[in-house]
Coordinates of C-alpha atoms and ligand atoms in Angstrom, one line a residue:
M1 CA 0.2 -0.1 -0.1
G2 CA 1.7 3.3 -0.6
G3 CA 2.5 5.5 1.9
R4 CA 2.5 9.7 2.2
V5 CA 6.3 10.4 2.0
I6 CA 8.0 13.7 2.6
V7 CA 10.9 14.2 0.2
T8 CA 13.0 16.8 1.5
G9 CA 15.5 17.8 -1.7
G10 CA 13.1 16.0 -3.8
A11 CA 14.2 18.5 -6.8
G12 CA 17.6 17.8 -6.8
Y13 CA 19.6 15.4 -8.5
I14 CA 19.3 12.3 -6.4
G15 CA 16.2 13.6 -4.7
A16 CA 14.5 13.8 -8.3
H17 CA 15.1 10.2 -9.1
V18 CA 14.0 9.3 -5.5
S19 CA 10.6 10.9 -6.3
V20 CA 10.3 9.3 -9.7
A21 CA 10.8 5.7 -7.8
L22 CA 8.4 6.5 -5.1
L23 CA 5.5 7.5 -7.5
N24 CA 6.1 4.8 -9.4
A25 CA 5.9 2.5 -6.4
G26 CA 2.4 4.5 -5.6
H27 CA 3.5 6.2 -3.1
E28 CA 2.1 10.2 -2.7
I29 CA 4.8 12.5 -2.4
L30 CA 5.2 15.8 -0.6
V31 CA 8.5 17.8 -2.3
I32 CA 10.0 20.6 0.0
D33 CA 13.0 22.6 -1.8
N34 CA 14.1 25.8 -2.0
Y35 CA 15.7 25.2 -5.2
A36 CA 18.9 26.6 -3.7
N37 CA 20.9 23.9 -5.8
S38 CA 17.9 22.5 -7.8
S39 CA 15.1 23.6 -10.5
P40 CA 11.2 23.0 -10.1
V41 CA 11.9 22.3 -13.7
A42 CA 12.6 18.8 -12.2
L43 CA 9.4 18.7 -10.9
D44 CA 7.1 19.2 -13.7
R45 CA 9.5 16.7 -15.5
I46 CA 9.0 13.9 -12.7
E47 CA 4.9 14.6 -13.5
E48 CA 5.8 14.3 -17.2
I49 CA 7.7 11.2 -16.6
T50 CA 5.3 9.3 -14.0
G51 CA 2.0 10.7 -15.1
R52 CA 1.6 11.8 -11.5
T53 CA 1.1 15.0 -9.2
I54 CA 3.4 16.2 -6.8
A55 CA 2.3 18.1 -3.8
R56 CA 5.3 21.2 -3.6
L57 CA 6.3 23.3 -0.7
E58 CA 9.2 25.6 -1.8
A59 CA 10.4 26.3 1.7
N60 CA 14.0 26.6 3.3
L61 CA 14.2 23.7 6.2
A62 CA 16.8 25.7 7.5
D63 CA 15.3 29.0 8.2
A64 CA 13.3 29.6 11.3
E65 CA 11.0 31.9 9.3
D66 CA 9.9 28.9 7.1
R67 CA 9.4 26.3 10.1
A68 CA 5.8 26.8 11.0
R69 CA 4.6 27.0 7.4
I70 CA 6.8 23.6 7.1
V71 CA 5.4 21.9 9.9
S72 CA 1.7 22.8 9.0
A73 CA 2.1 21.4 5.5
V74 CA 3.5 18.1 6.5
R75 CA 0.8 17.6 8.9
D76 CA -1.5 18.8 6.5
F77 CA -0.2 16.3 4.0
N78 CA -0.8 13.7 7.0
A79 CA 2.9 12.3 6.1
D80 CA 3.8 9.1 7.4
S81 CA 7.5 9.1 6.1
A82 CA 10.0 11.0 4.9
I83 CA 13.3 10.8 2.9
H84 CA 15.5 13.3 3.8
L85 CA 18.0 14.8 1.0
A86 CA 18.2 18.7 1.5
G87 CA 21.3 19.8 2.5
L88 CA 24.5 21.3 1.0
K89 CA 27.1 18.7 -0.4
A90 CA 30.2 20.8 -1.5
V91 CA 33.3 19.3 0.2
G92 CA 35.5 22.5 -0.2
E93 CA 32.9 24.9 0.4
S94 CA 32.2 23.3 3.5
V95 CA 35.9 23.6 4.5
A96 CA 35.8 27.2 3.9
E97 CA 32.7 28.0 5.4
P98 CA 31.8 24.7 8.2
M99 CA 29.4 27.1 10.4
R100 CA 27.0 27.6 7.4
Y101 CA 27.3 23.7 6.6
Y102 CA 26.7 23.0 10.5
Q103 CA 23.9 25.3 10.8
I104 CA 21.9 24.5 7.4
N105 CA 22.5 20.6 7.1
I106 CA 21.5 20.1 11.4
D107 CA 18.9 22.7 11.4
A108 CA 17.4 21.3 8.7
T109 CA 16.9 17.9 10.2
F110 CA 15.6 19.3 13.3
T111 CA 12.9 21.0 11.4
L112 CA 12.2 18.0 9.6
L113 CA 11.9 15.9 12.8
E114 CA 9.4 19.0 14.5
A115 CA 7.4 18.4 11.2
M116 CA 7.1 14.9 11.4
A117 CA 6.0 14.3 14.8
A118 CA 3.4 16.9 14.4
A119 CA 2.2 14.7 11.4
D120 CA 3.1 11.4 13.8
A121 CA 5.4 10.7 11.0
K122 CA 7.4 7.7 12.2
R123 CA 9.8 6.4 9.4
L124 CA 12.8 8.2 7.8
V125 CA 15.2 7.2 5.2
F126 CA 18.2 9.7 5.5
S127 CA 20.5 10.5 2.7
S128 CA 24.0 9.9 4.0
S129 CA 27.3 9.4 2.4
A130 CA 30.3 7.1 2.3
T131 CA 32.3 10.3 3.1
V132 CA 31.5 9.3 6.9
Y133 CA 34.3 6.8 6.3
G134 CA 36.8 9.9 5.5
D135 CA 40.5 8.6 5.2
I136 CA 39.7 4.8 5.3
N137 CA 42.0 3.3 3.0
K138 CA 40.9 -0.2 2.9
S139 CA 38.1 -1.1 0.5
P140 CA 35.6 -2.9 0.1
I141 CA 34.2 -1.1 3.0
D142 CA 31.5 -2.4 5.2
E143 CA 29.3 -0.4 7.8
S144 CA 31.4 -1.2 11.0
G145 CA 34.3 0.4 9.1
G146 CA 36.3 3.8 10.9
L147 CA 34.4 6.9 11.1
R148 CA 36.7 9.9 10.6
P149 CA 35.1 12.1 7.5
T150 CA 37.9 14.7 6.6
N151 CA 35.6 17.7 6.2
P152 CA 32.7 19.4 7.7
Y153 CA 30.5 18.3 5.1
G154 CA 31.0 14.8 5.9
R155 CA 30.9 15.2 9.7
T156 CA 27.5 17.0 9.2
K157 CA 26.3 13.6 7.9
L158 CA 27.8 11.8 10.6
F159 CA 26.1 14.1 13.1
I160 CA 23.1 13.5 11.7
E161 CA 23.0 9.8 11.4
T162 CA 23.9 10.0 15.2
I163 CA 21.5 12.1 16.0
L164 CA 18.9 10.1 14.0
T165 CA 20.0 7.4 15.9
D166 CA 19.5 9.0 19.3
H167 CA 16.0 10.1 18.4
A168 CA 15.4 6.5 17.7
A169 CA 16.7 5.3 20.8
A170 CA 14.4 7.4 22.8
D171 CA 11.2 6.5 20.9
P172 CA 10.9 3.1 20.1
D173 CA 8.6 3.5 17.2
F174 CA 10.7 5.8 15.6
Q175 CA 12.4 3.8 12.4
V176 CA 15.7 5.0 11.0
A177 CA 17.5 4.2 7.6
N178 CA 20.8 5.8 7.4
L179 CA 21.9 5.5 3.4
R180 CA 25.5 5.7 3.0
Y181 CA 26.1 6.3 -0.5
F182 CA 28.8 5.6 -2.8
N183 CA 29.3 7.7 -5.9
P184 CA 25.9 8.3 -7.9
V185 CA 26.1 8.7 -11.4
G186 CA 23.7 8.4 -14.6
A187 CA 20.6 9.3 -15.2
H188 CA 17.2 8.4 -15.7
P189 CA 16.7 6.3 -18.9
S190 CA 14.4 9.1 -20.5
G191 CA 17.0 12.1 -20.1
R192 CA 14.3 14.4 -18.6
I193 CA 15.9 14.4 -15.2
G194 CA 19.8 14.2 -14.4
E195 CA 22.1 16.2 -12.6
D196 CA 22.9 19.7 -13.0
P197 CA 25.5 21.5 -10.9
N198 CA 25.9 25.3 -10.0
G199 CA 28.8 26.5 -11.6
P200 CA 31.9 23.8 -12.4
P201 CA 31.2 20.3 -11.7
N202 CA 33.3 19.6 -8.4
N203 CA 32.6 15.7 -9.4
L204 CA 34.1 13.4 -12.1
F205 CA 30.7 12.6 -13.9
P206 CA 29.4 15.9 -14.7
Y207 CA 32.5 17.4 -15.3
I208 CA 33.4 14.6 -18.0
A209 CA 29.7 14.8 -19.5
Q210 CA 30.4 18.8 -19.9
V211 CA 34.1 18.0 -21.6
A212 CA 32.4 15.5 -23.9
V213 CA 29.3 17.8 -24.9
G214 CA 31.7 20.8 -25.3
R215 CA 30.9 23.2 -22.4
R216 CA 34.6 22.7 -20.8
E217 CA 37.9 22.4 -22.8
K218 CA 39.4 19.3 -20.7
L219 CA 39.2 17.2 -17.9
N220 CA 42.2 17.4 -15.0
V221 CA 42.5 14.2 -13.6
F222 CA 43.5 14.3 -10.2
G223 CA 46.5 12.4 -9.4
N224 CA 48.3 9.3 -11.6
D225 CA 50.8 8.2 -9.1
Y226 CA 48.3 6.5 -6.5
P227 CA 48.7 2.6 -5.7
T228 CA 45.7 1.6 -8.3
T229 CA 46.2 -0.3 -11.7
D230 CA 46.5 2.8 -13.3
G231 CA 47.6 5.2 -10.7
T232 CA 44.2 7.4 -11.0
G233 CA 41.8 7.2 -8.0
V234 CA 39.3 4.3 -7.9
R235 CA 35.7 4.8 -7.0
D236 CA 32.5 2.9 -6.9
Y237 CA 30.1 4.6 -9.3
I238 CA 26.1 3.3 -8.7
H239 CA 24.0 4.5 -11.3
V240 CA 21.3 6.9 -9.3
V241 CA 18.0 4.9 -10.9
D242 CA 19.6 1.8 -8.7
L243 CA 20.2 4.0 -5.8
A244 CA 16.8 5.4 -6.0
D245 CA 15.4 2.0 -5.9
G246 CA 17.3 1.4 -2.7
H247 CA 15.9 4.2 -0.8
V248 CA 12.1 2.7 -1.7
R249 CA 13.1 -0.9 -0.7
A250 CA 14.6 0.8 2.5
L251 CA 11.1 2.6 3.4
D252 CA 9.6 -0.7 3.0
H253 CA 12.0 -2.1 5.1
L254 CA 11.0 0.4 7.8
N255 CA 7.4 -0.8 7.7
S256 CA 8.5 -4.0 9.4
A257 CA 11.6 -3.1 11.2
P258 CA 12.2 -1.1 14.4
G259 CA 15.1 0.7 15.2
V260 CA 17.7 1.9 13.1
V261 CA 19.5 0.5 10.2
T262 CA 22.7 1.8 8.3
L263 CA 23.3 0.7 5.2
N264 CA 26.0 0.9 2.4
L265 CA 24.6 2.0 -1.4
G266 CA 27.1 0.7 -3.7
T267 CA 28.1 -1.7 -6.4
G268 CA 30.8 -3.1 -4.7
E269 CA 33.0 -2.5 -7.7
G270 CA 35.7 0.1 -8.2
Y271 CA 36.9 1.5 -11.3
S272 CA 39.7 4.1 -12.2
V273 CA 39.2 7.7 -13.3
L274 CA 40.7 6.2 -16.7
E275 CA 38.5 3.7 -16.9
A276 CA 35.5 5.9 -16.2
V277 CA 37.0 8.4 -18.9
A278 CA 37.4 5.3 -21.2
A279 CA 33.6 4.2 -21.0
F280 CA 32.2 7.9 -21.1
K281 CA 34.4 8.0 -24.3
R282 CA 32.6 4.7 -25.7
A283 CA 29.1 5.7 -24.9
S284 CA 29.0 9.5 -26.4
N285 CA 31.4 8.6 -29.3
R286 CA 33.1 11.9 -28.3
E287 CA 37.0 12.9 -27.6
I288 CA 37.3 13.7 -23.6
P289 CA 40.6 15.3 -23.4
F290 CA 42.3 15.2 -20.4
E291 CA 45.2 16.1 -18.4
F292 CA 47.1 15.0 -15.4
A293 CA 47.0 17.3 -12.3
P294 CA 48.2 17.3 -9.0
R295 CA 46.4 15.0 -6.2
R296 CA 43.5 16.8 -4.8
D297 CA 43.3 17.3 -1.0
G298 CA 41.6 14.7 0.8
D299 CA 41.1 12.4 -1.9
V300 CA 41.7 8.9 -1.2
A301 CA 43.4 6.2 -3.5
T302 CA 40.4 3.8 -3.6
M303 CA 37.1 3.4 -2.2
F304 CA 34.2 0.9 -2.9
A305 CA 31.6 -0.7 -0.9
N306 CA 30.8 -3.7 0.9
P307 CA 27.3 -4.0 -0.1
K308 CA 26.1 -7.0 1.2
A309 CA 24.5 -5.8 4.4
A310 CA 21.9 -3.8 2.2
A311 CA 21.3 -6.7 0.0
Q312 CA 20.7 -9.2 2.9
T313 CA 18.3 -6.1 4.8
L314 CA 16.9 -4.7 1.9
G315 CA 16.9 -7.5 -0.8
W316 CA 18.2 -4.9 -2.9
K317 CA 21.5 -4.3 -5.1
T318 CA 22.4 -2.9 -8.1
T319 CA 21.8 -3.8 -11.7
R320 CA 23.1 -1.4 -14.1
S321 CA 26.7 -1.5 -15.5
L322 CA 29.5 1.5 -15.6
D323 CA 28.4 1.6 -19.5
Q324 CA 24.7 2.1 -18.7
M325 CA 25.5 5.0 -16.2
C326 CA 27.5 6.4 -18.8
A327 CA 24.8 5.8 -21.8
D328 CA 22.3 7.6 -19.6
H329 CA 24.5 10.3 -18.0
W330 CA 25.4 11.3 -21.8
N331 CA 21.6 11.1 -22.7
W332 CA 21.0 13.6 -20.3
Q333 CA 23.9 15.7 -21.0
Q334 CA 23.0 15.8 -24.5
Q335 CA 19.5 16.3 -24.6
N336 CA 20.0 19.1 -22.0
P337 CA 23.2 20.7 -22.8
N338 CA 22.7 23.7 -20.2
G339 CA 20.6 21.6 -17.8
Y340 CA 17.3 22.7 -16.5
G341 CA 18.2 26.1 -18.0
D342 CA 17.6 25.0 -21.6
Ligands
UFG401 N1 38.0 13.7 -10.4 C1 39.2 14.1 -11.3 N2 38.8 15.2 -11.7 C2 37.7 15.8 -11.8 C3 36.7 15.7 -10.5 C4 37.3 14.2 -9.9 O1 40.2 13.2 -11.3 O2 37.4 17.0 -12.0 C5 38.6 12.1 -9.8 C6 38.9 12.3 -8.1 O3 40.4 12.8 -7.8 C7 38.5 10.8 -7.8 C8 37.3 10.7 -8.3 O4 37.4 11.3 -9.7 O5 39.3 9.9 -7.8 C9 35.9 10.7 -8.2 O6 36.0 12.0 -7.8 P1 34.3 12.8 -7.6 O7 34.5 14.1 -6.6 O8 33.7 12.5 -8.5 O9 34.1 12.0 -6.1 P2 34.3 12.0 -5.0 O10 34.9 10.0 -4.8 O11 35.7 12.4 -4.5 O12 33.3 12.3 -3.9 C10 32.3 11.6 -2.9 C11 31.3 12.4 -3.1 C12 31.3 13.2 -2.4 C13 31.9 13.3 -0.8 C14 33.0 12.6 -1.1 C15 34.1 12.6 -0.2 O13 30.5 12.6 -4.7 O14 30.2 14.0 -2.0 O15 33.1 11.8 -2.2 O16 35.3 11.9 -0.4 F1 32.0 14.4 -0.1

């Protein structure tokens, strides 16, 4: 039976794909977003893809002035659960402006918890990140791995996991799934929704895609002297549609499972930067000029998930290959060379 789900950050890259998956699974959703790093056009396109209607609230979860409005909207919507993706997510920016990151990411969570309490909603799926593992240098990483995030952004994720765990411990009816994402890439196969970063992309795939489409001249490959097969960094890229399905499964799981689960969402396979570039080149049939640049501060050589816990707990695993990720990412980029701004 469909639930009534709040999706914070539902117009963002991952949120939009989660919203599609929820609607396709028969849930009703209320998206709360302030469009700080997203566009309401994404919501129009989700309605077009799914043939369903989205309830929307434009509001800032971290702004005290919006709090009362959010609480009453969530109560009026009669929400029974939430998927919490709203927050700031740029590593470098978080180092430069740590207080802003702590205030926004943590206050947004408090507002959501207050609104959930007003609606008596008891199930929460949180968008965490493998960044909570920090400078761990041993892959595959399982959920018991060391937790040493190396920047304020990563620490906000870990703090929020901890806050939610404490909250659930104090209320036996409250259930939480902390989902630690590896590297989400790709796009919905329709090419109607995808990643549309503000300004120059920080992450590899959107950067490659903008080079392929001719918006940027060349990729800088950060480091070619890592202890990996070809010297470039290795990551666990996961198709955003697989990732979105994991959220729906996690929400279903919370229907029957008390307490807190913390799960990696990854494929369990690592690919180097050069392997990713080669795969994107095949998928797009475009040249991807690149040059080697110094290592980026805070990067580790290799990071990929042990995804077994999610498989056992949720009966979920990824099905989409790196080639599929590249094909879908390229399809989105080619149809929307300037993102939602077109
Ligand atoms: N890379 C490049 N050139 C670029 C961008 C990235 O060579 O222009 C390399 C990186 O050095 C790394 C790989 O591509 O080896 C992947 O980098 P991303 O920035 O795409 O992803 P990260 O693994 O660094 O980032 C992820 C999440 C962040 C999180 C971070 C913590 O996307 O949200 O892990 O380490 F904070």
